[in-house]
Amino acid sequence: MSRIGFIGLGNMGAPMAANLVKAGHQVTGFDVAGVTVEGVAMAGSAAETARGQDAVITMLPNGDILRSVYAEIVPAGEAGAVFIDCSTVDVDSARAAHEMAKAAGLLSVDAPVSGGIGGAAAGTLTFMAGGSEEAFAKALPLFEVMGGKTVHCGEAGAGQSAKICNNMILGISMIGVCEAFALADKLGLDRQSLFDVVSTSSGSCWSVNTYCPAPGIGPKSPADNGYKPGFAADLMLKDLKLSQQAAESVDAATPMGQRATELYADFVAGEGKGMDFSAMLPHLMGKGRR
Ligand code: NAD
């Protein structure tokens, strides 16, 4: 059993903390919104949550919030404790968080996740981790409780790098799949036929096979639930923006990532607000070529 502090008990953090409790860990939590989770002892502040713990996990909205929370919790950390940030943030903020932890004699891992709220509840998330071997080894048993697969991607920031590359592919592929279904409709091609072909052909990908944007086709997905998220379009936009910020910082050519960012920005500014990111399909269907 470990003593664990958990900061940020939102859609993802709450079920992740609940799984740690279920596995027999002693979990103390804090969220500015005053959220409570069964079995988690609630602390009055982030610093209090971090004090005297073997591990401190953060699951926060963005890099600025992560930096300000780390400024509070790092001085409260116990020497040798491992600080694990599971939020999706920019690579620079992830590296800054590592630096702060290292300067205070703490171990740290950036460990963003894939798998969404369903994966968080089921304990089947994929963790992509960055940090030293020692820090990773200390965090691994907790990843094994909350997730199904963990990849140690490299040093500080490598987890976030993997996450934004993965989600850039996802944003691009979802738009491609939505374009294909919208085109097929106008060509008079049956959606089920398109799915049956593509899902077993060279166009197959997660956006078709697992998360098909056409209602009533393929496994159940947000398209079958009125495009209620799931994975919200504005979170996809956040991740695409992170990919473009990273690409800019290292002068990497990502023309499709850039276009996907523009398309999701346009979508979220209009009918896509509050919708699942796969609602790009009805959005495109309402458009013509020009
Ligand atoms: P969320 O908004 O539901 O949860 C974030 C929580 O952090 C909120 O409860 C908020 O009150 C709390 N918070 C904000 N500032 C705080 C502070 N200073 N101190 C303590 N708590 C604070 O978001 P989420 O969906 O749980 O996502 C969390 C992170 O996981 C994000 O970085 C997101 O990009 C990433 N992520 C989300 C999904 C998903 O499907 N929702 C999937 C993978 C990764």
PDB file of C-alpha atoms and ligand atoms in Angstrom, residues 7-13 30-33 59-61 65 69 87-88 113 116-117 163 230-231 235 238, ligand 1:
ATOM      1  CA  ILE A   7      -4.819  16.715  -7.260  1.00  0.00           C
ATOM      2  CA  GLY A   8      -7.463  17.402  -9.939  1.00  0.00           C
ATOM      3  CA  LEU A   9     -10.485  15.130  -9.472  1.00  0.00           C
ATOM      4  CA  GLY A  10     -12.360  15.929 -12.694  1.00  0.00           C
ATOM      5  CA  ASN A  11     -13.762  13.618 -15.362  1.00  0.00           C
ATOM      6  CA  MET A  12     -10.492  11.697 -15.565  1.00  0.00           C
ATOM      7  CA  GLY A  13      -8.944  12.221 -12.138  1.00  0.00           C
ATOM      8  CA  PHE A  30      -7.855  17.928  -3.592  1.00  0.00           C
ATOM      9  CA  ASP A  31      -9.769  19.770  -6.306  1.00  0.00           C
ATOM     10  CA  VAL A  32     -10.481  23.515  -6.397  1.00  0.00           C
ATOM     11  CA  ALA A  33     -14.055  22.737  -7.409  1.00  0.00           C
ATOM     12  CA  MET A  59      -4.615  15.524 -13.458  1.00  0.00           C
ATOM     13  CA  LEU A  60      -5.167  19.179 -14.404  1.00  0.00           C
ATOM     14  CA  PRO A  61      -6.538  21.165 -17.351  1.00  0.00           C
ATOM     15  CA  ILE A  65      -2.302  25.471 -13.911  1.00  0.00           C
ATOM     16  CA  VAL A  69       0.134  23.812  -8.622  1.00  0.00           C
ATOM     17  CA  SER A  87      -2.446  15.974 -17.476  1.00  0.00           C
ATOM     18  CA  THR A  88      -2.015  16.733 -21.172  1.00  0.00           C
ATOM     19  CA  VAL A 113      -2.891   9.122 -20.891  1.00  0.00           C
ATOM     20  CA  GLY A 116     -10.699   8.724 -22.244  1.00  0.00           C
ATOM     21  CA  ILE A 117     -13.164   8.623 -19.376  1.00  0.00           C
ATOM     22  CA  LYS A 163       0.812  12.198 -26.524  1.00  0.00           C
ATOM     23  CA  GLY A 230     -16.690  11.241 -25.411  1.00  0.00           C
ATOM     24  CA  PHE A 231     -13.742  13.264 -26.394  1.00  0.00           C
ATOM     25  CA  LEU A 235     -10.099  19.069 -26.068  1.00  0.00           C
ATOM     26  CA  LYS A 238      -6.337  21.932 -27.305  1.00  0.00           C
TER      27      LYS A 238
HETATM   28  P1  NAD B   1     -11.704  18.195 -16.060  1.00  0.00           P
HETATM   29  O1  NAD B   1     -11.852  19.642 -16.377  1.00  0.00           O
HETATM   30  O2  NAD B   1     -12.902  17.347 -15.905  1.00  0.00           O
HETATM   31  O3  NAD B   1     -10.825  18.048 -14.704  1.00  0.00           O
HETATM   32  C1  NAD B   1      -9.813  18.910 -14.292  1.00  0.00           C
HETATM   33  C2  NAD B   1     -10.001  19.169 -12.798  1.00  0.00           C
HETATM   34  O4  NAD B   1      -8.918  19.949 -12.310  1.00  0.00           O
HETATM   35  C3  NAD B   1     -11.288  19.935 -12.485  1.00  0.00           C
HETATM   36  O5  NAD B   1     -12.095  19.172 -11.586  1.00  0.00           O
HETATM   37  C4  NAD B   1     -10.799  21.235 -11.859  1.00  0.00           C
HETATM   38  O6  NAD B   1     -11.644  21.737 -10.844  1.00  0.00           O
HETATM   39  C5  NAD B   1      -9.448  20.807 -11.309  1.00  0.00           C
HETATM   40  N1  NAD B   1      -8.529  21.919 -11.091  1.00  0.00           N
HETATM   41  C6  NAD B   1      -8.299  22.994 -11.886  1.00  0.00           C
HETATM   42  N2  NAD B   1      -7.377  23.804 -11.321  1.00  0.00           N
HETATM   43  C7  NAD B   1      -7.017  23.223 -10.155  1.00  0.00           C
HETATM   44  C8  NAD B   1      -6.109  23.584  -9.117  1.00  0.00           C
HETATM   45  N3  NAD B   1      -5.378  24.690  -9.188  1.00  0.00           N
HETATM   46  N4  NAD B   1      -5.991  22.758  -8.060  1.00  0.00           N
HETATM   47  C9  NAD B   1      -6.748  21.625  -7.964  1.00  0.00           C
HETATM   48  N5  NAD B   1      -7.631  21.227  -8.922  1.00  0.00           N
HETATM   49  C10 NAD B   1      -7.761  22.023  -9.997  1.00  0.00           C
HETATM   50  O7  NAD B   1     -10.729  17.607 -17.182  1.00  0.00           O
HETATM   51  P2  NAD B   1     -10.458  16.060 -17.519  1.00  0.00           P
HETATM   52  O8  NAD B   1     -11.325  15.645 -18.630  1.00  0.00           O
HETATM   53  O9  NAD B   1     -10.430  15.286 -16.241  1.00  0.00           O
HETATM   54  O10 NAD B   1      -8.973  16.182 -18.123  1.00  0.00           O
HETATM   55  C11 NAD B   1      -7.849  16.349 -17.280  1.00  0.00           C
HETATM   56  C12 NAD B   1      -6.609  16.272 -18.146  1.00  0.00           C
HETATM   57  O11 NAD B   1      -6.577  15.013 -18.818  1.00  0.00           O
HETATM   58  C13 NAD B   1      -6.540  17.350 -19.231  1.00  0.00           C
HETATM   59  O12 NAD B   1      -5.210  17.783 -19.331  1.00  0.00           O
HETATM   60  C14 NAD B   1      -7.005  16.617 -20.482  1.00  0.00           C
HETATM   61  O13 NAD B   1      -6.478  17.178 -21.664  1.00  0.00           O
HETATM   62  C15 NAD B   1      -6.455  15.232 -20.225  1.00  0.00           C
HETATM   63  N6  NAD B   1      -7.180  14.129 -20.905  1.00  0.00           N
HETATM   64  C16 NAD B   1      -8.544  14.116 -20.932  1.00  0.00           C
HETATM   65  C17 NAD B   1      -9.187  13.060 -21.589  1.00  0.00           C
HETATM   66  C18 NAD B   1     -10.708  12.996 -21.640  1.00  0.00           C
HETATM   67  O14 NAD B   1     -11.228  12.197 -22.424  1.00  0.00           O
HETATM   68  N7  NAD B   1     -11.421  13.775 -20.833  1.00  0.00           N
HETATM   69  C19 NAD B   1      -8.449  12.033 -22.192  1.00  0.00           C
HETATM   70  C20 NAD B   1      -7.058  12.066 -22.095  1.00  0.00           C
HETATM   71  C21 NAD B   1      -6.431  13.127 -21.454  1.00  0.00           C
END
